[in-house]
Amino acid sequence: MTGLADVAQVAMGLSSVCAVKRDGTVWCWGNDRLIPGGRSEVPAQTALTEVASITGLNGSWWVRSRDGAARVIANDAAFPAGAEVARNEWGFHACYRLPDATMRCEGANPSGVLGDGRSSGDLRARFAAVDPGLCGVQQIATGIDQSCALLVDGAVWCWGAGVFSPSSGLLEDCRGASTTTRCVPRPSRVAIDRVLHIAVGPSRNCAIRDDHSVWCWSAGDPARVDW
């Protein structure tokens, strides 16, 4: 792109794109509150400096500074020092791993994505950080209506909507973004083990096992995917 060079990282927003340069400045184009004047068809420098990375979150941005601090540009919420924030380009909540291998989730809570047994259909609400009660957390993955955590023992725990089948007996009536949903508002173990990595997408969740096989699921038990 003309006028944009020495880029370290690029992130997609709801209606804009932002790039972090190696000097720590952030340049964006499209329609966004970060852009001077709110709109630009070419990369425009924002007021952000000393930035290490940036991630889009439905009209907001997660910004991590070079000193390790992280915050959300939209409501100026701050994450604890040393927190590893899971990417979430579709949802309205954030989950992060703490240095002691526990985790917290905060933000909006449609379909019980925060993992504390409650749910709320108000996407504008921002609930304080809650502890889903998991220890030994190795990785976190989050999406629109679900959150998942991979533990050091290779087990996967998930909560929210679209994760477990009706036959699991775990589903409850929850408040979603626009209607009542069926969800699991507290962490429950997924029927898969020996997992090395997890990913959550808009329509299904996937895991890589220690034999390098890929398994995916959506409102059901994981099934092996043939590549």
PDB file of C-alpha atoms in Angstrom:
ATOM      1  CA  MET A   1       0.000   0.000   0.000  1.00  0.00           C
ATOM      2  CA  THR A   2       1.228   3.459  -0.852  1.00  0.00           C
ATOM      3  CA  GLY A   3       2.575   5.340   2.137  1.00  0.00           C
ATOM      4  CA  LEU A   4       2.760   2.319   4.416  1.00  0.00           C
ATOM      5  CA  ALA A   5       6.076   0.600   5.093  1.00  0.00           C
ATOM      6  CA  ASP A   6       8.098  -1.010   7.883  1.00  0.00           C
ATOM      7  CA  VAL A   7       4.960  -2.696   9.252  1.00  0.00           C
ATOM      8  CA  ALA A   8       5.207  -5.154  12.159  1.00  0.00           C
ATOM      9  CA  GLN A   9       1.549  -6.219  12.449  1.00  0.00           C
ATOM     10  CA  VAL A  10      -1.854  -5.702  10.792  1.00  0.00           C
ATOM     11  CA  ALA A  11      -5.334  -6.131  12.310  1.00  0.00           C
ATOM     12  CA  MET A  12      -8.875  -6.002  10.939  1.00  0.00           C
ATOM     13  CA  GLY A  13     -11.550  -3.924  12.639  1.00  0.00           C
ATOM     14  CA  LEU A  14     -15.299  -3.753  12.065  1.00  0.00           C
ATOM     15  CA  SER A  15     -15.007  -1.122   9.305  1.00  0.00           C
ATOM     16  CA  SER A  16     -11.316  -0.326   9.213  1.00  0.00           C
ATOM     17  CA  VAL A  17      -7.809  -1.783   9.130  1.00  0.00           C
ATOM     18  CA  CYS A  18      -4.911  -0.795  11.376  1.00  0.00           C
ATOM     19  CA  ALA A  19      -1.178  -1.441  11.056  1.00  0.00           C
ATOM     20  CA  VAL A  20       1.459  -1.225  13.765  1.00  0.00           C
ATOM     21  CA  LYS A  21       4.802   0.002  12.492  1.00  0.00           C
ATOM     22  CA  ARG A  22       8.110  -1.091  13.977  1.00  0.00           C
ATOM     23  CA  ASP A  23       8.497   2.342  15.567  1.00  0.00           C
ATOM     24  CA  GLY A  24       5.362   1.690  17.688  1.00  0.00           C
ATOM     25  CA  THR A  25       3.031   4.040  15.816  1.00  0.00           C
ATOM     26  CA  VAL A  26      -0.392   2.895  14.563  1.00  0.00           C
ATOM     27  CA  TRP A  27      -1.792   3.749  11.133  1.00  0.00           C
ATOM     28  CA  CYS A  28      -5.420   3.081  10.161  1.00  0.00           C
ATOM     29  CA  TRP A  29      -7.731   3.488   7.181  1.00  0.00           C
ATOM     30  CA  GLY A  30     -11.481   3.115   6.694  1.00  0.00           C
ATOM     31  CA  ASN A  31     -14.013   4.393   9.231  1.00  0.00           C
ATOM     32  CA  ASP A  32     -12.803   4.403  12.817  1.00  0.00           C
ATOM     33  CA  ARG A  33     -12.646   6.579  15.912  1.00  0.00           C
ATOM     34  CA  LEU A  34      -8.847   6.157  15.993  1.00  0.00           C
ATOM     35  CA  ILE A  35      -8.490   7.966  12.648  1.00  0.00           C
ATOM     36  CA  PRO A  36      -8.234  11.776  12.795  1.00  0.00           C
ATOM     37  CA  GLY A  37     -11.577  12.995  11.463  1.00  0.00           C
ATOM     38  CA  GLY A  38     -13.029   9.487  11.776  1.00  0.00           C
ATOM     39  CA  ARG A  39     -12.373   8.433   8.162  1.00  0.00           C
ATOM     40  CA  SER A  40      -9.519   8.012   5.692  1.00  0.00           C
ATOM     41  CA  GLU A  41      -9.125   6.125   2.430  1.00  0.00           C
ATOM     42  CA  VAL A  42      -5.356   5.897   2.907  1.00  0.00           C
ATOM     43  CA  PRO A  43      -3.295   4.972   5.990  1.00  0.00           C
ATOM     44  CA  ALA A  44      -3.447   7.809   8.516  1.00  0.00           C
ATOM     45  CA  GLN A  45      -1.373   8.026  11.674  1.00  0.00           C
ATOM     46  CA  THR A  46      -3.339   7.774  14.931  1.00  0.00           C
ATOM     47  CA  ALA A  47      -2.477   9.204  18.329  1.00  0.00           C
ATOM     48  CA  LEU A  48      -1.290   5.803  19.599  1.00  0.00           C
ATOM     49  CA  THR A  49       2.446   5.371  20.225  1.00  0.00           C
ATOM     50  CA  GLU A  50       4.718   2.746  21.796  1.00  0.00           C
ATOM     51  CA  VAL A  51       2.313   0.018  20.651  1.00  0.00           C
ATOM     52  CA  ALA A  52       3.421  -3.625  20.394  1.00  0.00           C
ATOM     53  CA  SER A  53       0.229  -5.079  18.888  1.00  0.00           C
ATOM     54  CA  ILE A  54      -3.412  -4.306  18.195  1.00  0.00           C
ATOM     55  CA  THR A  55      -6.448  -6.563  17.715  1.00  0.00           C
ATOM     56  CA  GLY A  56      -9.915  -5.684  16.411  1.00  0.00           C
ATOM     57  CA  LEU A  57     -13.010  -6.335  18.525  1.00  0.00           C
ATOM     58  CA  ASN A  58     -16.277  -5.335  16.768  1.00  0.00           C
ATOM     59  CA  GLY A  59     -15.742  -1.588  16.747  1.00  0.00           C
ATOM     60  CA  SER A  60     -13.201  -1.573  19.563  1.00  0.00           C
ATOM     61  CA  TRP A  61      -9.488  -2.362  19.701  1.00  0.00           C
ATOM     62  CA  TRP A  62      -7.310  -4.301  22.114  1.00  0.00           C
ATOM     63  CA  VAL A  63      -4.031  -2.448  22.303  1.00  0.00           C
ATOM     64  CA  ARG A  64      -0.912  -3.894  23.924  1.00  0.00           C
ATOM     65  CA  SER A  65       1.873  -1.434  24.683  1.00  0.00           C
ATOM     66  CA  ARG A  66       5.574  -2.229  24.481  1.00  0.00           C
ATOM     67  CA  ASP A  67       5.731  -2.265  28.278  1.00  0.00           C
ATOM     68  CA  GLY A  68       3.240  -5.150  28.340  1.00  0.00           C
ATOM     69  CA  ALA A  69       0.178  -3.165  29.440  1.00  0.00           C
ATOM     70  CA  ALA A  70      -3.072  -3.814  27.577  1.00  0.00           C
ATOM     71  CA  ARG A  71      -6.329  -1.894  27.254  1.00  0.00           C
ATOM     72  CA  VAL A  72      -9.464  -1.669  25.156  1.00  0.00           C
ATOM     73  CA  ILE A  73      -9.896   1.485  23.076  1.00  0.00           C
ATOM     74  CA  ALA A  74     -13.621   2.288  23.355  1.00  0.00           C
ATOM     75  CA  ASN A  75     -14.128   2.178  27.108  1.00  0.00           C
ATOM     76  CA  ASP A  76     -10.495   2.446  28.241  1.00  0.00           C
ATOM     77  CA  ALA A  77     -10.662  -0.796  30.195  1.00  0.00           C
ATOM     78  CA  ALA A  78      -7.279  -2.068  31.299  1.00  0.00           C
ATOM     79  CA  PHE A  79      -6.060  -5.652  31.594  1.00  0.00           C
ATOM     80  CA  PRO A  80      -3.725  -6.692  34.445  1.00  0.00           C
ATOM     81  CA  ALA A  81       0.018  -6.549  33.909  1.00  0.00           C
ATOM     82  CA  GLY A  82       1.316  -9.732  32.323  1.00  0.00           C
ATOM     83  CA  ALA A  83      -2.088 -10.801  31.002  1.00  0.00           C
ATOM     84  CA  GLU A  84      -2.118 -12.803  27.748  1.00  0.00           C
ATOM     85  CA  VAL A  85      -5.300 -11.691  26.002  1.00  0.00           C
ATOM     86  CA  ALA A  86      -6.941 -14.154  23.614  1.00  0.00           C
ATOM     87  CA  ARG A  87      -7.770 -12.793  20.166  1.00  0.00           C
ATOM     88  CA  ASN A  88     -11.473 -12.254  19.584  1.00  0.00           C
ATOM     89  CA  GLU A  89     -12.369 -10.634  16.264  1.00  0.00           C
ATOM     90  CA  TRP A  90     -16.067 -11.556  16.442  1.00  0.00           C
ATOM     91  CA  GLY A  91     -17.261 -11.326  20.024  1.00  0.00           C
ATOM     92  CA  PHE A  92     -17.913  -8.672  22.639  1.00  0.00           C
ATOM     93  CA  HIS A  93     -15.959 -10.179  25.511  1.00  0.00           C
ATOM     94  CA  ALA A  94     -12.341 -10.772  26.399  1.00  0.00           C
ATOM     95  CA  CYS A  95     -10.653 -13.640  28.222  1.00  0.00           C
ATOM     96  CA  TYR A  96      -7.037 -13.612  29.319  1.00  0.00           C
ATOM     97  CA  ARG A  97      -4.490 -15.844  30.993  1.00  0.00           C
ATOM     98  CA  LEU A  98      -2.683 -14.586  34.087  1.00  0.00           C
ATOM     99  CA  PRO A  99       0.935 -15.397  35.015  1.00  0.00           C
ATOM    100  CA  ASP A 100      -0.257 -17.929  37.625  1.00  0.00           C
ATOM    101  CA  ALA A 101      -1.994 -19.938  34.836  1.00  0.00           C
ATOM    102  CA  THR A 102      -5.495 -18.962  35.945  1.00  0.00           C
ATOM    103  CA  MET A 103      -7.772 -16.906  33.702  1.00  0.00           C
ATOM    104  CA  ARG A 104     -10.384 -14.166  33.774  1.00  0.00           C
ATOM    105  CA  CYS A 105     -13.141 -13.074  31.377  1.00  0.00           C
ATOM    106  CA  GLU A 106     -14.832  -9.684  31.133  1.00  0.00           C
ATOM    107  CA  GLY A 107     -17.022  -7.607  28.839  1.00  0.00           C
ATOM    108  CA  ALA A 108     -20.484  -8.426  27.527  1.00  0.00           C
ATOM    109  CA  ASN A 109     -21.969 -11.776  28.538  1.00  0.00           C
ATOM    110  CA  PRO A 110     -24.306 -13.135  25.820  1.00  0.00           C
ATOM    111  CA  SER A 111     -24.985 -16.864  26.168  1.00  0.00           C
ATOM    112  CA  GLY A 112     -22.837 -17.078  29.290  1.00  0.00           C
ATOM    113  CA  VAL A 113     -19.482 -16.495  27.574  1.00  0.00           C
ATOM    114  CA  LEU A 114     -17.867 -15.167  30.774  1.00  0.00           C
ATOM    115  CA  GLY A 115     -18.255 -18.532  32.482  1.00  0.00           C
ATOM    116  CA  ASP A 116     -19.714 -17.481  35.840  1.00  0.00           C
ATOM    117  CA  GLY A 117     -23.155 -19.057  35.434  1.00  0.00           C
ATOM    118  CA  ARG A 118     -24.907 -15.857  34.353  1.00  0.00           C
ATOM    119  CA  SER A 119     -25.890 -14.433  30.956  1.00  0.00           C
ATOM    120  CA  SER A 120     -26.974 -11.064  29.570  1.00  0.00           C
ATOM    121  CA  GLY A 121     -28.307  -9.938  26.196  1.00  0.00           C
ATOM    122  CA  ASP A 122     -26.964  -6.393  26.568  1.00  0.00           C
ATOM    123  CA  LEU A 123     -23.927  -6.133  24.285  1.00  0.00           C
ATOM    124  CA  ARG A 124     -23.214  -2.613  25.542  1.00  0.00           C
ATOM    125  CA  ALA A 125     -22.699  -3.824  29.096  1.00  0.00           C
ATOM    126  CA  ARG A 126     -19.221  -4.463  30.410  1.00  0.00           C
ATOM    127  CA  PHE A 127     -19.102  -6.827  33.354  1.00  0.00           C
ATOM    128  CA  ALA A 128     -16.109  -6.821  35.673  1.00  0.00           C
ATOM    129  CA  ALA A 129     -13.587  -9.631  35.351  1.00  0.00           C
ATOM    130  CA  VAL A 130     -14.821 -13.001  36.582  1.00  0.00           C
ATOM    131  CA  ASP A 131     -12.898 -16.193  37.323  1.00  0.00           C
ATOM    132  CA  PRO A 132     -14.318 -19.259  35.501  1.00  0.00           C
ATOM    133  CA  GLY A 133     -12.519 -21.406  38.067  1.00  0.00           C
ATOM    134  CA  LEU A 134      -9.909 -23.092  35.862  1.00  0.00           C
ATOM    135  CA  CYS A 135      -6.272 -23.678  36.851  1.00  0.00           C
ATOM    136  CA  GLY A 136      -3.297 -24.734  34.774  1.00  0.00           C
ATOM    137  CA  VAL A 137      -4.535 -22.774  31.769  1.00  0.00           C
ATOM    138  CA  GLN A 138      -2.185 -23.043  28.793  1.00  0.00           C
ATOM    139  CA  GLN A 139      -4.186 -21.360  26.014  1.00  0.00           C
ATOM    140  CA  ILE A 140      -7.500 -19.539  25.593  1.00  0.00           C
ATOM    141  CA  ALA A 141      -9.672 -19.189  22.475  1.00  0.00           C
ATOM    142  CA  THR A 142     -12.825 -17.064  22.262  1.00  0.00           C
ATOM    143  CA  GLY A 143     -15.536 -16.367  19.675  1.00  0.00           C
ATOM    144  CA  ILE A 144     -18.944 -14.765  19.304  1.00  0.00           C
ATOM    145  CA  ASP A 145     -20.870 -16.985  21.695  1.00  0.00           C
ATOM    146  CA  GLN A 146     -18.266 -19.229  23.293  1.00  0.00           C
ATOM    147  CA  SER A 147     -15.019 -19.408  25.216  1.00  0.00           C
ATOM    148  CA  CYS A 148     -12.604 -22.335  25.491  1.00  0.00           C
ATOM    149  CA  ALA A 149      -9.487 -23.049  27.509  1.00  0.00           C
ATOM    150  CA  LEU A 150      -6.753 -25.628  26.948  1.00  0.00           C
ATOM    151  CA  LEU A 151      -5.166 -26.869  30.161  1.00  0.00           C
ATOM    152  CA  VAL A 152      -1.632 -28.139  30.652  1.00  0.00           C
ATOM    153  CA  ASP A 153      -2.940 -31.715  30.934  1.00  0.00           C
ATOM    154  CA  GLY A 154      -4.243 -31.545  27.336  1.00  0.00           C
ATOM    155  CA  ALA A 155      -7.904 -31.246  28.355  1.00  0.00           C
ATOM    156  CA  VAL A 156     -10.241 -28.690  26.744  1.00  0.00           C
ATOM    157  CA  TRP A 157     -12.978 -26.884  28.656  1.00  0.00           C
ATOM    158  CA  CYS A 158     -15.593 -24.700  26.940  1.00  0.00           C
ATOM    159  CA  TRP A 159     -18.672 -22.666  27.817  1.00  0.00           C
ATOM    160  CA  GLY A 160     -21.268 -20.534  26.026  1.00  0.00           C
ATOM    161  CA  ALA A 161     -23.435 -21.503  23.034  1.00  0.00           C
ATOM    162  CA  GLY A 162     -22.699 -23.797  20.084  1.00  0.00           C
ATOM    163  CA  VAL A 163     -20.202 -25.928  21.983  1.00  0.00           C
ATOM    164  CA  PHE A 164     -22.162 -28.886  23.362  1.00  0.00           C
ATOM    165  CA  SER A 165     -24.962 -31.010  21.880  1.00  0.00           C
ATOM    166  CA  PRO A 166     -28.504 -31.113  23.307  1.00  0.00           C
ATOM    167  CA  SER A 167     -27.878 -34.733  24.306  1.00  0.00           C
ATOM    168  CA  SER A 168     -25.076 -33.669  26.669  1.00  0.00           C
ATOM    169  CA  GLY A 169     -27.589 -32.659  29.327  1.00  0.00           C
ATOM    170  CA  LEU A 170     -25.574 -29.494  30.007  1.00  0.00           C
ATOM    171  CA  LEU A 171     -27.632 -26.904  28.118  1.00  0.00           C
ATOM    172  CA  GLU A 172     -29.638 -24.222  29.908  1.00  0.00           C
ATOM    173  CA  ASP A 173     -31.850 -21.364  28.745  1.00  0.00           C
ATOM    174  CA  CYS A 174     -29.640 -18.268  28.494  1.00  0.00           C
ATOM    175  CA  ARG A 175     -29.995 -14.705  27.323  1.00  0.00           C
ATOM    176  CA  GLY A 176     -28.289 -14.159  23.990  1.00  0.00           C
ATOM    177  CA  ALA A 177     -27.653 -10.989  21.992  1.00  0.00           C
ATOM    178  CA  SER A 178     -31.116 -10.914  20.406  1.00  0.00           C
ATOM    179  CA  THR A 179     -33.033 -13.917  21.707  1.00  0.00           C
ATOM    180  CA  THR A 180     -33.043 -16.742  24.219  1.00  0.00           C
ATOM    181  CA  THR A 181     -30.323 -19.300  23.524  1.00  0.00           C
ATOM    182  CA  ARG A 182     -29.334 -22.704  24.807  1.00  0.00           C
ATOM    183  CA  CYS A 183     -25.933 -22.485  26.416  1.00  0.00           C
ATOM    184  CA  VAL A 184     -23.550 -23.894  29.013  1.00  0.00           C
ATOM    185  CA  PRO A 185     -22.807 -20.899  31.272  1.00  0.00           C
ATOM    186  CA  ARG A 186     -19.990 -22.584  33.212  1.00  0.00           C
ATOM    187  CA  PRO A 187     -16.846 -24.399  31.985  1.00  0.00           C
ATOM    188  CA  SER A 188     -17.472 -28.016  31.011  1.00  0.00           C
ATOM    189  CA  ARG A 189     -15.001 -30.525  29.621  1.00  0.00           C
ATOM    190  CA  VAL A 190     -15.083 -31.336  25.904  1.00  0.00           C
ATOM    191  CA  ALA A 191     -14.812 -34.999  24.870  1.00  0.00           C
ATOM    192  CA  ILE A 192     -11.245 -34.753  23.581  1.00  0.00           C
ATOM    193  CA  ASP A 193      -7.809 -35.162  25.185  1.00  0.00           C
ATOM    194  CA  ARG A 194      -4.092 -34.888  24.373  1.00  0.00           C
ATOM    195  CA  VAL A 195      -4.665 -31.491  22.770  1.00  0.00           C
ATOM    196  CA  LEU A 196      -1.820 -29.172  21.788  1.00  0.00           C
ATOM    197  CA  HIS A 197      -3.735 -26.203  20.356  1.00  0.00           C
ATOM    198  CA  ILE A 198      -7.325 -24.923  20.100  1.00  0.00           C
ATOM    199  CA  ALA A 199      -9.093 -22.429  17.840  1.00  0.00           C
ATOM    200  CA  VAL A 200     -12.596 -20.964  17.935  1.00  0.00           C
ATOM    201  CA  GLY A 201     -14.268 -19.717  14.745  1.00  0.00           C
ATOM    202  CA  PRO A 202     -17.630 -18.167  13.842  1.00  0.00           C
ATOM    203  CA  SER A 203     -19.264 -21.543  13.204  1.00  0.00           C
ATOM    204  CA  ARG A 204     -17.113 -24.273  14.776  1.00  0.00           C
ATOM    205  CA  ASN A 205     -14.266 -25.048  17.129  1.00  0.00           C
ATOM    206  CA  CYS A 206     -11.144 -27.061  16.324  1.00  0.00           C
ATOM    207  CA  ALA A 207      -8.242 -28.692  18.137  1.00  0.00           C
ATOM    208  CA  ILE A 208      -4.881 -30.185  17.167  1.00  0.00           C
ATOM    209  CA  ARG A 209      -3.978 -33.322  19.117  1.00  0.00           C
ATOM    210  CA  ASP A 210      -0.483 -34.542  19.954  1.00  0.00           C
ATOM    211  CA  ASP A 211      -0.555 -36.930  16.959  1.00  0.00           C
ATOM    212  CA  HIS A 212      -1.054 -33.805  14.765  1.00  0.00           C
ATOM    213  CA  SER A 213      -4.610 -34.815  13.822  1.00  0.00           C
ATOM    214  CA  VAL A 214      -7.269 -32.073  13.610  1.00  0.00           C
ATOM    215  CA  TRP A 215     -10.624 -32.447  15.334  1.00  0.00           C
ATOM    216  CA  CYS A 216     -13.561 -30.029  15.024  1.00  0.00           C
ATOM    217  CA  TRP A 217     -17.000 -29.694  16.577  1.00  0.00           C
ATOM    218  CA  SER A 218     -20.054 -27.428  16.714  1.00  0.00           C
ATOM    219  CA  ALA A 219     -22.828 -28.267  19.196  1.00  0.00           C
ATOM    220  CA  GLY A 220     -21.592 -31.853  19.284  1.00  0.00           C
ATOM    221  CA  ASP A 221     -18.649 -34.106  20.068  1.00  0.00           C
ATOM    222  CA  PRO A 222     -15.324 -33.480  18.263  1.00  0.00           C
ATOM    223  CA  ALA A 223     -14.843 -35.422  15.033  1.00  0.00           C
ATOM    224  CA  ARG A 224     -11.607 -35.963  13.120  1.00  0.00           C
ATOM    225  CA  VAL A 225     -11.149 -33.815  10.035  1.00  0.00           C
ATOM    226  CA  ASP A 226      -9.462 -35.411   7.010  1.00  0.00           C
ATOM    227  CA  TRP A 227      -7.128 -33.012   5.200  1.00  0.00           C
TER     228      TRP A 227
END
